[in-house]
Short mmCIF file of C-alpha atoms in Angstrom, two decimals:
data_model
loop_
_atom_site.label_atom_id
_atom_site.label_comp_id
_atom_site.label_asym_id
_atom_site.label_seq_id
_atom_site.Cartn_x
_atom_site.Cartn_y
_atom_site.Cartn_z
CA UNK A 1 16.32 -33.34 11.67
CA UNK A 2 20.19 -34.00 11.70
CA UNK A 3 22.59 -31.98 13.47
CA UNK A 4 24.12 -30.29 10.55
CA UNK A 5 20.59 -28.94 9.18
CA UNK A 6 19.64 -27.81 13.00
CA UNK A 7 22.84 -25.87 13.05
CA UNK A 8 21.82 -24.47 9.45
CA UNK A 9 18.32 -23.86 10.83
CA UNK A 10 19.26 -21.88 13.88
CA UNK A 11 21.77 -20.02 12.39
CA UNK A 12 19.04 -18.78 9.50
CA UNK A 13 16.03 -18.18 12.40
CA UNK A 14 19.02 -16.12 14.35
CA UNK A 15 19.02 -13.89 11.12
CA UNK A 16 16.46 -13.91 9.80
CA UNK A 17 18.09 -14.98 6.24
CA UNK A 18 14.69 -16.65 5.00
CA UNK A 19 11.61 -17.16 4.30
CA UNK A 20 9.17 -20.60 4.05
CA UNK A 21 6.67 -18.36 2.06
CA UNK A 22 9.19 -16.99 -0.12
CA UNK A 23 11.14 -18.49 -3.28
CA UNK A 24 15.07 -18.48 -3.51
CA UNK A 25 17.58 -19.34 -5.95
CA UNK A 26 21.06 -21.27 -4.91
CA UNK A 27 24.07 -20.73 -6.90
CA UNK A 28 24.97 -24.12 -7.56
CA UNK A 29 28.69 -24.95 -8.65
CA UNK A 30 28.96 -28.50 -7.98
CA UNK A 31 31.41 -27.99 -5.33
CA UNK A 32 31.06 -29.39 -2.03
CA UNK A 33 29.75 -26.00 -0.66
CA UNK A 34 26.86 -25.27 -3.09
CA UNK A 35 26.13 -28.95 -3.24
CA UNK A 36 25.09 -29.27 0.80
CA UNK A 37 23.46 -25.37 0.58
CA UNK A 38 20.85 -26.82 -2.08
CA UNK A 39 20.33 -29.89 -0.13
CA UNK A 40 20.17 -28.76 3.39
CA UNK A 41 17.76 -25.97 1.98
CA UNK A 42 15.72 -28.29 0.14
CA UNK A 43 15.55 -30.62 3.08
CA UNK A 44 14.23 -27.69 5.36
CA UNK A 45 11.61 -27.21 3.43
CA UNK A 46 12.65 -23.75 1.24
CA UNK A 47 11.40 -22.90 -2.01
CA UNK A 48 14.39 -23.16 -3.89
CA UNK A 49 15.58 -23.15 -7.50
CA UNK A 50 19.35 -23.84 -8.61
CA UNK A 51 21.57 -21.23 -10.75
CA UNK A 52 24.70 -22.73 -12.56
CA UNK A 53 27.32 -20.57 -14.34
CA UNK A 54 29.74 -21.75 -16.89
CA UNK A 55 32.45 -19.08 -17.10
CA UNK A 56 34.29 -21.02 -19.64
CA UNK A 57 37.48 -20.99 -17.78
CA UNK A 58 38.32 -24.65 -17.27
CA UNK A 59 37.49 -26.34 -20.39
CA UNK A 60 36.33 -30.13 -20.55
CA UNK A 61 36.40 -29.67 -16.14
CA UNK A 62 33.83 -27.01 -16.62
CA UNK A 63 31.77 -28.78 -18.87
CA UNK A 64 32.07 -31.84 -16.14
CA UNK A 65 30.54 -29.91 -13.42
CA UNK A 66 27.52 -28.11 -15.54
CA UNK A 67 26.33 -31.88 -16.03
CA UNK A 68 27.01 -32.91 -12.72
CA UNK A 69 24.76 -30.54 -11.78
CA UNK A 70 21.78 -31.05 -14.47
CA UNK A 71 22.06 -34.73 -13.14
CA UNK A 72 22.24 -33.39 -9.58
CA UNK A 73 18.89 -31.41 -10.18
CA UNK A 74 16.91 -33.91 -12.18
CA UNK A 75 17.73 -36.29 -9.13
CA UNK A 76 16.44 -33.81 -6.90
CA UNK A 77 13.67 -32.72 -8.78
CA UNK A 78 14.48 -28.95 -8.58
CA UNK A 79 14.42 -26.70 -11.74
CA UNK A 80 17.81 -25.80 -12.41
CA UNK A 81 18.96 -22.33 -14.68
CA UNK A 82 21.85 -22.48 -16.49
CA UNK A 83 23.95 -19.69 -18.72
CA UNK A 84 27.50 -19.59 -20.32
CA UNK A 85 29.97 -16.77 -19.97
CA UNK A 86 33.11 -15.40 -22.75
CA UNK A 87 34.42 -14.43 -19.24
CA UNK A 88 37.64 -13.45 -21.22
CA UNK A 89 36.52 -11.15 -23.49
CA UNK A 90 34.38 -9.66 -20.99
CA UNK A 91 37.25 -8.77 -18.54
CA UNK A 92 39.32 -7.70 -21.53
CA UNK A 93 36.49 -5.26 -23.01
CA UNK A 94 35.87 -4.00 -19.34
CA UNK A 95 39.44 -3.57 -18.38
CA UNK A 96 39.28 -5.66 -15.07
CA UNK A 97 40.48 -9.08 -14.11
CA UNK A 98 38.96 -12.72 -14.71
CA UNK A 99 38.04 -13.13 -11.35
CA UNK A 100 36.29 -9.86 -10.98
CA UNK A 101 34.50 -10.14 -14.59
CA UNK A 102 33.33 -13.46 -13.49
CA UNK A 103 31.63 -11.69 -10.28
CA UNK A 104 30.39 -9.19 -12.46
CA UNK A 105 28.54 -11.31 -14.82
CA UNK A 106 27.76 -14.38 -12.12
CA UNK A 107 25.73 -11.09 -9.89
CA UNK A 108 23.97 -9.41 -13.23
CA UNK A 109 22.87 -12.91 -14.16
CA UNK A 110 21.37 -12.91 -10.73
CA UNK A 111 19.58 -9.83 -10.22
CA UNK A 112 17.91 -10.42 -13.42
CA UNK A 113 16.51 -14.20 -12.69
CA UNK A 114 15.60 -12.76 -9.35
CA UNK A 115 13.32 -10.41 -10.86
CA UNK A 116 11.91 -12.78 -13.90
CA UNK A 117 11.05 -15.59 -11.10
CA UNK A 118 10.04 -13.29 -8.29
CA UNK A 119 13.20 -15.10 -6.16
CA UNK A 120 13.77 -13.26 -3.05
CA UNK A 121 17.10 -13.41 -2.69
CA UNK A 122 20.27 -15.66 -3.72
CA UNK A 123 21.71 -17.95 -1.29
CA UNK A 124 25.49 -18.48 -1.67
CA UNK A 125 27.37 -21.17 0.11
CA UNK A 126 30.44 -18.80 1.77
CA UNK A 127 31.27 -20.99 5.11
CA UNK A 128 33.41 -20.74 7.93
CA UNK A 129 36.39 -20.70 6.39
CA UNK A 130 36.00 -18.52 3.83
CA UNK A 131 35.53 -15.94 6.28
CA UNK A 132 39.37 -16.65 7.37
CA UNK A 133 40.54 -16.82 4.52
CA UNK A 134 38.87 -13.34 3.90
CA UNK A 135 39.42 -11.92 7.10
CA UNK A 136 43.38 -13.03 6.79
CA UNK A 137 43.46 -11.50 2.60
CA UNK A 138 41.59 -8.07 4.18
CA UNK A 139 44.47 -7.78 6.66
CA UNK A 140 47.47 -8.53 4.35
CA UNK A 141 46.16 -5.96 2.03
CA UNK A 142 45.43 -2.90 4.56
CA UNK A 143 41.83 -2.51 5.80
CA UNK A 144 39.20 -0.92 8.17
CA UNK A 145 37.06 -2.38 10.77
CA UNK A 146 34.48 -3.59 8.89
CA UNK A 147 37.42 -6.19 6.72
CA UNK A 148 38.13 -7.56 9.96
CA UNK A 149 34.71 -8.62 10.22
CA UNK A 150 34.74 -10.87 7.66
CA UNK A 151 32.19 -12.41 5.68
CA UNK A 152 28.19 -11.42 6.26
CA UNK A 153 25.24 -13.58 6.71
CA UNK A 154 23.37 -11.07 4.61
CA UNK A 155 24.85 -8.45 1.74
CA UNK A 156 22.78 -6.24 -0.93
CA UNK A 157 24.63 -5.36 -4.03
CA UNK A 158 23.42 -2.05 -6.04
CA UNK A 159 22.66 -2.80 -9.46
CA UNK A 160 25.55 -3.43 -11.96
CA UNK A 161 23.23 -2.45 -14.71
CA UNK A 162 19.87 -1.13 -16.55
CA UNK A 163 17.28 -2.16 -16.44
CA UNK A 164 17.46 -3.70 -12.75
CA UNK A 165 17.80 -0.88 -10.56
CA UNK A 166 16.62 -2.87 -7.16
CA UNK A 167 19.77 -4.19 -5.29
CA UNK A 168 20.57 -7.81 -4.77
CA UNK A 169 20.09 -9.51 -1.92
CA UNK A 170 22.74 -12.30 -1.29
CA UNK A 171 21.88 -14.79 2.04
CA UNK A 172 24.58 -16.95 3.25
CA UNK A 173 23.31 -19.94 5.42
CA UNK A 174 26.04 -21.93 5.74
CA UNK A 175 28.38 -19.73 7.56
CA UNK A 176 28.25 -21.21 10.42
CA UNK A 177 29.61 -24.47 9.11
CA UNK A 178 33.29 -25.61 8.51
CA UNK A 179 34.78 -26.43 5.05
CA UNK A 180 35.52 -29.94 6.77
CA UNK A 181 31.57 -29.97 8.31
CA UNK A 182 30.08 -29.64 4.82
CA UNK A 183 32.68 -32.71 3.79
CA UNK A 184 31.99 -34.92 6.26
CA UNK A 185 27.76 -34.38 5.80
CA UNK A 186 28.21 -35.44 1.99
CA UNK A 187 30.66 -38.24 3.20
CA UNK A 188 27.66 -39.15 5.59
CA UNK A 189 25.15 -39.15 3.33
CA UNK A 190 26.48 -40.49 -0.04
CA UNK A 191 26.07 -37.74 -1.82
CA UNK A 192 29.02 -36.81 -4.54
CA UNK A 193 30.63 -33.62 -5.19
CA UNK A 194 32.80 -31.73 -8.48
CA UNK A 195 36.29 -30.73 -7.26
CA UNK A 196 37.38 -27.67 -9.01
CA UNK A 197 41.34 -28.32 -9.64
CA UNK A 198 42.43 -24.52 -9.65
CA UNK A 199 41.62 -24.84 -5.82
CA UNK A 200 44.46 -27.13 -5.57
CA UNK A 201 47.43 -25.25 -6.41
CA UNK A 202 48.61 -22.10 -4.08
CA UNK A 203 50.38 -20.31 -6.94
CA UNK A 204 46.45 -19.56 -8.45
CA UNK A 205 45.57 -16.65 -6.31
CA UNK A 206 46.09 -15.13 -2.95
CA UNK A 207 42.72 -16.96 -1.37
CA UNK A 208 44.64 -20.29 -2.40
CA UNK A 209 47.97 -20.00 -0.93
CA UNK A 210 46.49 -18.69 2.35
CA UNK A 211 43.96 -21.65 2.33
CA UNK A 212 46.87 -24.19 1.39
CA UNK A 213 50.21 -23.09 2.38
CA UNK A 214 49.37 -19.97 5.40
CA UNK A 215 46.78 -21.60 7.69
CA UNK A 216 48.10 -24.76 7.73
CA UNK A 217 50.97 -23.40 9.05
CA UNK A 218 49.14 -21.00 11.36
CA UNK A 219 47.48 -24.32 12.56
CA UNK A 220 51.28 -26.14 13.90
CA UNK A 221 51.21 -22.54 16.13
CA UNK A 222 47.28 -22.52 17.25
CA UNK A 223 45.74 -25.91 16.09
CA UNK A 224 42.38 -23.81 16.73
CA UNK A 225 43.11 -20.94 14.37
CA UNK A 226 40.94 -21.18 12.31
CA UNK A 227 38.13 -20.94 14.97
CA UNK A 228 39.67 -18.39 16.38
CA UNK A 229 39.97 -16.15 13.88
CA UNK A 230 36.25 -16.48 13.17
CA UNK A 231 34.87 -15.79 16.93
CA UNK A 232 36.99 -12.21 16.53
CA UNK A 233 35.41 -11.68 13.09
CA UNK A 234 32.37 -11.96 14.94
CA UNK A 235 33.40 -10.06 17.72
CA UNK A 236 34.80 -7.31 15.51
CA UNK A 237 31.47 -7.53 13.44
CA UNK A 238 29.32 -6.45 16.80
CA UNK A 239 31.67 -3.87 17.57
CA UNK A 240 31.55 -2.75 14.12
CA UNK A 241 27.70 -1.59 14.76
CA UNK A 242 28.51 0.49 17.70
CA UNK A 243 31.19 2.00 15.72
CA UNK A 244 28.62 2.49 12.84
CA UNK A 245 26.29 4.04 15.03
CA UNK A 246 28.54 6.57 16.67
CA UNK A 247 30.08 7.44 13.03
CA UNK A 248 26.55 8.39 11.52
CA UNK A 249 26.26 10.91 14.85
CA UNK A 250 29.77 12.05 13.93
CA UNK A 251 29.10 12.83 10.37
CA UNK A 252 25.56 14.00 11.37
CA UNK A 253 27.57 16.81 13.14
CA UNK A 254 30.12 18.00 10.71
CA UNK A 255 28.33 18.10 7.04
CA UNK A 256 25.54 19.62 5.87
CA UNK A 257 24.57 18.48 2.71
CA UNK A 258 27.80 18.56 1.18
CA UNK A 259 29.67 20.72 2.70
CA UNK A 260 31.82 19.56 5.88
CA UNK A 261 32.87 21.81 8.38
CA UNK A 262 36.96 21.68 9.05
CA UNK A 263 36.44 23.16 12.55
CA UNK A 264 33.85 20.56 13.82
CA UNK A 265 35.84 18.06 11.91
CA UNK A 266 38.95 18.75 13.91
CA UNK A 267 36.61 18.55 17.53
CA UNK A 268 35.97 14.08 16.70
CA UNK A 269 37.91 11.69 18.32
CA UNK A 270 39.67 10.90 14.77
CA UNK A 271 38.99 13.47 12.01
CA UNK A 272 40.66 11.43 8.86
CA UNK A 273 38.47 8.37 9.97
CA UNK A 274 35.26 10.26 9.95
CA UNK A 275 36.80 12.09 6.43
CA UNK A 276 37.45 8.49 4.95
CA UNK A 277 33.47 7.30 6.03
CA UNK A 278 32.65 10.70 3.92
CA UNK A 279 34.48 10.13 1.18
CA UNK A 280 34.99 6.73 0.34
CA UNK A 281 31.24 6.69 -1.07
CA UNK A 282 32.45 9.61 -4.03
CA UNK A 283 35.16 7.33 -4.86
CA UNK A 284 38.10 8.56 -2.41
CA UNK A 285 40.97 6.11 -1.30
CA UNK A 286 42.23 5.69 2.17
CA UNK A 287 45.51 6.69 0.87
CA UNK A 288 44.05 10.35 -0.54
CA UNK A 289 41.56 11.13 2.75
CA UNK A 290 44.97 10.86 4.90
CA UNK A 291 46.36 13.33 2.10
CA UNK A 292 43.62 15.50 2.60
CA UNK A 293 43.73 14.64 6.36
CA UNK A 294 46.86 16.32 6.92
CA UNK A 295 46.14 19.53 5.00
CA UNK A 296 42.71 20.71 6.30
CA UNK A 297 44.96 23.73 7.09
CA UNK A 298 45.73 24.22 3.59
CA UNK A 299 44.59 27.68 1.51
CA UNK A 300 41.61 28.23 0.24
CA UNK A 301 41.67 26.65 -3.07
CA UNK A 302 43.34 23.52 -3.12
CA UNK A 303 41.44 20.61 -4.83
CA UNK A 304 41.65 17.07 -4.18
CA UNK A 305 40.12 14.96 -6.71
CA UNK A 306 38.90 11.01 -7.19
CA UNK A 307 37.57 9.37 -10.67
CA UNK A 308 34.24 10.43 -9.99
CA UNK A 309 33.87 13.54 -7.41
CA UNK A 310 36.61 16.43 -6.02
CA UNK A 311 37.11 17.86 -2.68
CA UNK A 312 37.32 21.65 -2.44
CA UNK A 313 39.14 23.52 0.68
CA UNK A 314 36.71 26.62 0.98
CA UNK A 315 38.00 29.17 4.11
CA UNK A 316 36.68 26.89 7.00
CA UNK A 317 34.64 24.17 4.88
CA UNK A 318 35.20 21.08 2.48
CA UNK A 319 32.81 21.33 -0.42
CA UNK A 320 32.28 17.92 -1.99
CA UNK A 321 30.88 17.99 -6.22
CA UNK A 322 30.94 15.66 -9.15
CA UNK A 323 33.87 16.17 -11.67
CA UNK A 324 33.66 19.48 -13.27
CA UNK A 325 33.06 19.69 -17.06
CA UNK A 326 33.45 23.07 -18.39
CA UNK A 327 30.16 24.30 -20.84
CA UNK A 328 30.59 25.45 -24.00
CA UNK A 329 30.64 28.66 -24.98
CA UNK A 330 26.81 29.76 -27.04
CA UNK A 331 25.73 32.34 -29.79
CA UNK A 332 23.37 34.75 -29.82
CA UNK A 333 22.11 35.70 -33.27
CA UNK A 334 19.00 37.85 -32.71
CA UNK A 335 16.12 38.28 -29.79
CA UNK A 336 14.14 34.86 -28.98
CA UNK A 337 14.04 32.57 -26.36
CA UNK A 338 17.00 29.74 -26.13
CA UNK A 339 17.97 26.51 -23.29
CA UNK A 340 21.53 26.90 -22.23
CA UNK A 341 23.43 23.57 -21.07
CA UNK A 342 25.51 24.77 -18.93
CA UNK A 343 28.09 23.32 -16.93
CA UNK A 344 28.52 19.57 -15.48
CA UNK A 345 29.33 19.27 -11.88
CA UNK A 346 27.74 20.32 -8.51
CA UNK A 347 25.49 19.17 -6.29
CA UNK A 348 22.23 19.59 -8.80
CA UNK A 349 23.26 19.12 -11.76
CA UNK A 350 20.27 17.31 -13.06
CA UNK A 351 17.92 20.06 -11.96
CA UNK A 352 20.28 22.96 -12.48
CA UNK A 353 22.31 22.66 -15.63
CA UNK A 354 19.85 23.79 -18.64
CA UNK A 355 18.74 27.26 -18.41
CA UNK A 356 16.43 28.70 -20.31
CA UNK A 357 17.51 32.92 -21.63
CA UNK A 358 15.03 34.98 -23.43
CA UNK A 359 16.10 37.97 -25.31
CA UNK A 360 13.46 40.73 -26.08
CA UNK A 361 13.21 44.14 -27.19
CA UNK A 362 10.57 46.75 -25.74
CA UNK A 363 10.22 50.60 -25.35
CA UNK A 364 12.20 52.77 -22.74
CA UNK A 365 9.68 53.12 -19.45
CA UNK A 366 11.62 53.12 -16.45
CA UNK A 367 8.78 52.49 -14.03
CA UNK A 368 8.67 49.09 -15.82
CA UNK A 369 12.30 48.39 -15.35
CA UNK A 370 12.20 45.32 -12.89
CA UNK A 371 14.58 44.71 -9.79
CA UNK A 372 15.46 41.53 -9.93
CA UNK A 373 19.26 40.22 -9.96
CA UNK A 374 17.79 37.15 -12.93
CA UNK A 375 16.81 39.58 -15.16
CA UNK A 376 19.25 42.38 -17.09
CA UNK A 377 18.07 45.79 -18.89
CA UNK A 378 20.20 47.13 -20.87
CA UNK A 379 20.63 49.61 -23.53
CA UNK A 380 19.20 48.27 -26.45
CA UNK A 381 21.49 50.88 -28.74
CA UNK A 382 24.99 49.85 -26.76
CA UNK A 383 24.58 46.42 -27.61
CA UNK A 384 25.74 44.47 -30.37
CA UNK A 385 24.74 41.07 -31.64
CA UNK A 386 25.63 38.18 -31.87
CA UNK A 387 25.85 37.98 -28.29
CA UNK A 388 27.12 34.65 -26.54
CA UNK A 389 26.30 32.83 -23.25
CA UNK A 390 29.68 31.43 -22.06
CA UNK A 391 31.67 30.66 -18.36
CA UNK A 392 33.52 33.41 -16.95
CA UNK A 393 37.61 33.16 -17.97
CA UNK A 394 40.51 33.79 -16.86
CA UNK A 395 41.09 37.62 -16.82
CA UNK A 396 37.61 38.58 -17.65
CA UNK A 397 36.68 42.52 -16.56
CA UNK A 398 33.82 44.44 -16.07
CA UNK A 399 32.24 47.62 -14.86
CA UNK A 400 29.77 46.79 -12.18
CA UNK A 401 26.56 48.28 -12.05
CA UNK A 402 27.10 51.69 -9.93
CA UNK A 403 30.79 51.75 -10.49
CA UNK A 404 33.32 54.14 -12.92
CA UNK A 405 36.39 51.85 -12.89
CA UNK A 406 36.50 47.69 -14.04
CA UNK A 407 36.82 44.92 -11.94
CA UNK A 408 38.14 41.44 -12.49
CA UNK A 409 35.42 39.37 -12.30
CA UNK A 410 36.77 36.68 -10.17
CA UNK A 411 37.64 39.62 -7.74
CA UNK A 412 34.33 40.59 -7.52
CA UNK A 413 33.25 36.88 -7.22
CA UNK A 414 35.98 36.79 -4.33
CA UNK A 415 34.16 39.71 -2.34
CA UNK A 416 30.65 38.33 -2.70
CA UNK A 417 32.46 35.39 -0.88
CA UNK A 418 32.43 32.50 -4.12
CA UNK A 419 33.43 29.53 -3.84
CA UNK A 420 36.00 28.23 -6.52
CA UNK A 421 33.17 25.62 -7.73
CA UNK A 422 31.06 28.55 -8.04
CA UNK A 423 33.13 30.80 -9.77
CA UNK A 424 33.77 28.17 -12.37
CA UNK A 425 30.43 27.63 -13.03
CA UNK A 426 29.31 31.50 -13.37
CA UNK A 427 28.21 32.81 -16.43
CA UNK A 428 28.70 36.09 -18.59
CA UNK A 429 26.79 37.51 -21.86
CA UNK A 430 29.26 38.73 -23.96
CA UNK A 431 28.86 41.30 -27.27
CA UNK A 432 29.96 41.02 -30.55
CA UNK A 433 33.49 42.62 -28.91
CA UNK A 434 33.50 39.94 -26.21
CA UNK A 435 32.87 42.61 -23.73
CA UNK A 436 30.59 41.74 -20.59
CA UNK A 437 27.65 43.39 -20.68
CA UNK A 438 25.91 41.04 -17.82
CA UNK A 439 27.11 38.89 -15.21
CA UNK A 440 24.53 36.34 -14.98
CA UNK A 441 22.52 36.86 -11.76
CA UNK A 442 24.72 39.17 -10.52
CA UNK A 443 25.17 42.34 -12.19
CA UNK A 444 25.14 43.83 -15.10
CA UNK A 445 27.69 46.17 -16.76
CA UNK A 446 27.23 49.95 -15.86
CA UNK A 447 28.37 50.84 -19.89
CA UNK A 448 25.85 49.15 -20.71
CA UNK A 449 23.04 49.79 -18.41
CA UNK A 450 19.60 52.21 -19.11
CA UNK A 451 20.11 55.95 -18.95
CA UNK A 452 17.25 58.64 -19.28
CA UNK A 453 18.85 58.77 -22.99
CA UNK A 454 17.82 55.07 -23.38
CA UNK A 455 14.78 54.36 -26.21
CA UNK A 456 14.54 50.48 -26.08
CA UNK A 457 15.29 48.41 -23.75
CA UNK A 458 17.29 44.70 -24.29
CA UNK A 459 15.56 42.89 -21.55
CA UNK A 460 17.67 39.72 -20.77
CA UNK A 461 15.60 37.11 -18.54
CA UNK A 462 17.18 33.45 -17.10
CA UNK A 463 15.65 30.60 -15.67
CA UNK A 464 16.19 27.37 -15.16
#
């Protein structure tokens, strides 16, 4: 065994990245990089099929390299999979750059011959210094911890789309190997290599001018930079897991379920830290937890929101929901049974936003008249149809059950201690006047209620 596959061989026992018994595919540009991964793994003795993407980015370059690497295969005798990309349109339909649509569609492409072959994972051929070059891009643009720590022998990506819900699993073997290392092993060997010619100009992306024009200049300072700057990623990495570790016990302590409590949040070493490791999982910036850091003191009330969730100061708590979508208000011809959608938003919406109402009629006995705050009797003769199911609104009144004089709802909501989420989402059956004659699960309206005088009874019943 030569040097360069020991090195690749210890560094993939020390993590365990794979498997003799299993199967793997190799992305396989053409470059230098992918070009030693196949062979290295192919020389160890892995299962191993090849994965080409043409992006159609390049032109007559990018056709070069796909048959570079049909030849490469057929050499090798390992099956190779190849797919084209309108990586253009794609990022113009989706609204996100060429680089990131290419990811997009490279990863999707993945997950789904992962699944058809039974491949474990995909092996990538990131290196040394592509964990500078990330480490230094992560730094430039403002980052946590874990973008110090670089590049990871092992990643799993969620699914991008349906029908492949399992995650990816991406292995990186060569790591632990220099740009110049995987150079001088072709060099050693014979073996050829594609040379994509975007890599050669700085003024193509960030990753470029940091390789071409930065580091090199970084080197005339430290000629060891570059090694450097990987031992601290690994460094940082380690540390990263104790930090992990003493965040989960942190959040652990201040949230339950989804609320977070402000006063135990104030009592950890760094409160908008331990926000951010909340948050940024319902789609919250770093910029927006250290908004929110600084007004935990704020009133009851105040809303911070993200594209996908908001954050809701609640006395001494932070309530975290999916975006709110208001329901839509819903007739009530005659008696019968009928499934309410109500509103999106909250913690269980799947489970709790259909509810099913049934209307009925039935004589006046008032030792039948049940006691239970999801079920309204009321006086069949005071109410008017159409009735309608709708949220509470601004301004809305009522005369709670045992009281002369109206209330405003979201006063009375107020004293039984609602949230603002939950006000929002509380419901009202309204008459033919628009007058409340039941708050839904709460009370119902005393003009409307059963008197000795009442003959039938409009029994209201909700579940979900």
């Amino acid at each position: 065994m030569s040097d360069m596959n020991k090195r690749v061989a210890d560094f993939i026992k020390k993590h365990q990245l794979l498997q003799k018994d299993k199967h793997y595919l190799v992305a396989l540009s053409g470059g230098a990089d992918s070009v030693c991964l196949l062979l290295i793994l192919k020389q160890l003795g892995y299962s191993v099929e090849a994965v080409h993407c043409n992006f159609n980015l390049r032109g007559e370059e990018a056709e070069r390299d796909e048959m570079f690497c049909v030849s490469l295969c057929e050499e090798q005798h390992i099956p190779l999979h190849r797919i084209h990309f309108d990586t253009r349109e794609y990022a113009s339909s989706h609204h996100v750059s060429v680089e990131m649509a290419a990811r997009e569609l490279r990863y999707r492409y993945f997950a789904q011959l992962c699944q058809d072959l039974s491949a474990t994972a995909v092996c990538v051929a990131h290196h040394q210094d592509d964990t500078v070059e990330t480490v230094l891009m992560n730094l430039l643009r403002g980052t946590g911890i874990h973008g110090l720590a670089g590049i990871q022998p092992v990643s799993y990506l969620k699914a991008m789309s349906k029908p492949f819900p399992a995650p990816l699993t991406v292995v990186r073997p060569l790591l632990c190997l220099s740009r110049s290392d995987i150079e001088q092993y072709l060099e050693n060997i014979g073996q050829s290599y594609m040379t994509d010619s975007t890599n050669l100009h700085a003024d193509e992306t960030l990753r470029n001018k940091l390789r071409l024009e930065v580091i090199p200049l970084l080197q005339q300072v430290t000629p060891s930079v570059k090694e450097n700057i990987a031992q601290s990623a690994r460094y940082i990495h380690e540390a990263g897991k104790v930090f992990d570790e003493a965040m989960k016990e942190h959040v652990t302590k201040v949230m339950n379920g989804n609320r977070i409590s402000i006063k135990l949040l104030k009592t950890t070493p760094s409160p908008e830290y331990v926000l951010y490791t909340i948050l940024k999982d319902y789609g919250f910036s770093s910029p927006q937890v250290e908004q929110m850091g600084e007004r935990l003191d704020a009133e009851s009330g105040t809303v911070f929101c993200s594209s996908t969730h908001e954050v809701l100061i609640d006395r001494e708590e932070l309530i975290i929901e999916p975006l709110y979508q208001m329901a839509k208000p819903m007739q009530i011809p005659e008696t019968g049974t009928y499934l309410y959608h109500g509103a999106s938003g909250g913690m269980n919406t799947d489970e709790d936003s259909t509810m099913r109402f049934r209307f009925s009629l039935a004589e006046m006995n008032m030792s039948e008249i049940p006691h239970d705050k999801c079920i309204a009797c009321l006086d069949a003769a005071a109410v008017t149809f159409p009735l309608t199911i709708r949220p509470v609104q601004q301004g809305d009144r009522f005369v709670p059950f045992g009281m002369k004089g109206s209330k405003l709802v979201s006063d009375y909501l107020t004293d039984r201690k609602y949230s603002l989420f939950d006000k929002r989402r509380q419901l009202v059956v309204t008459d033919s006047s628009n007058r409340i004659v039941w708050l839904v699960n709460e009370r119902p309206d005393n003009r409307f209620c059963v008197t000795n005088h009442t003959e039938r009874v409009l029994q209201i019943t909700v579940t979900p």
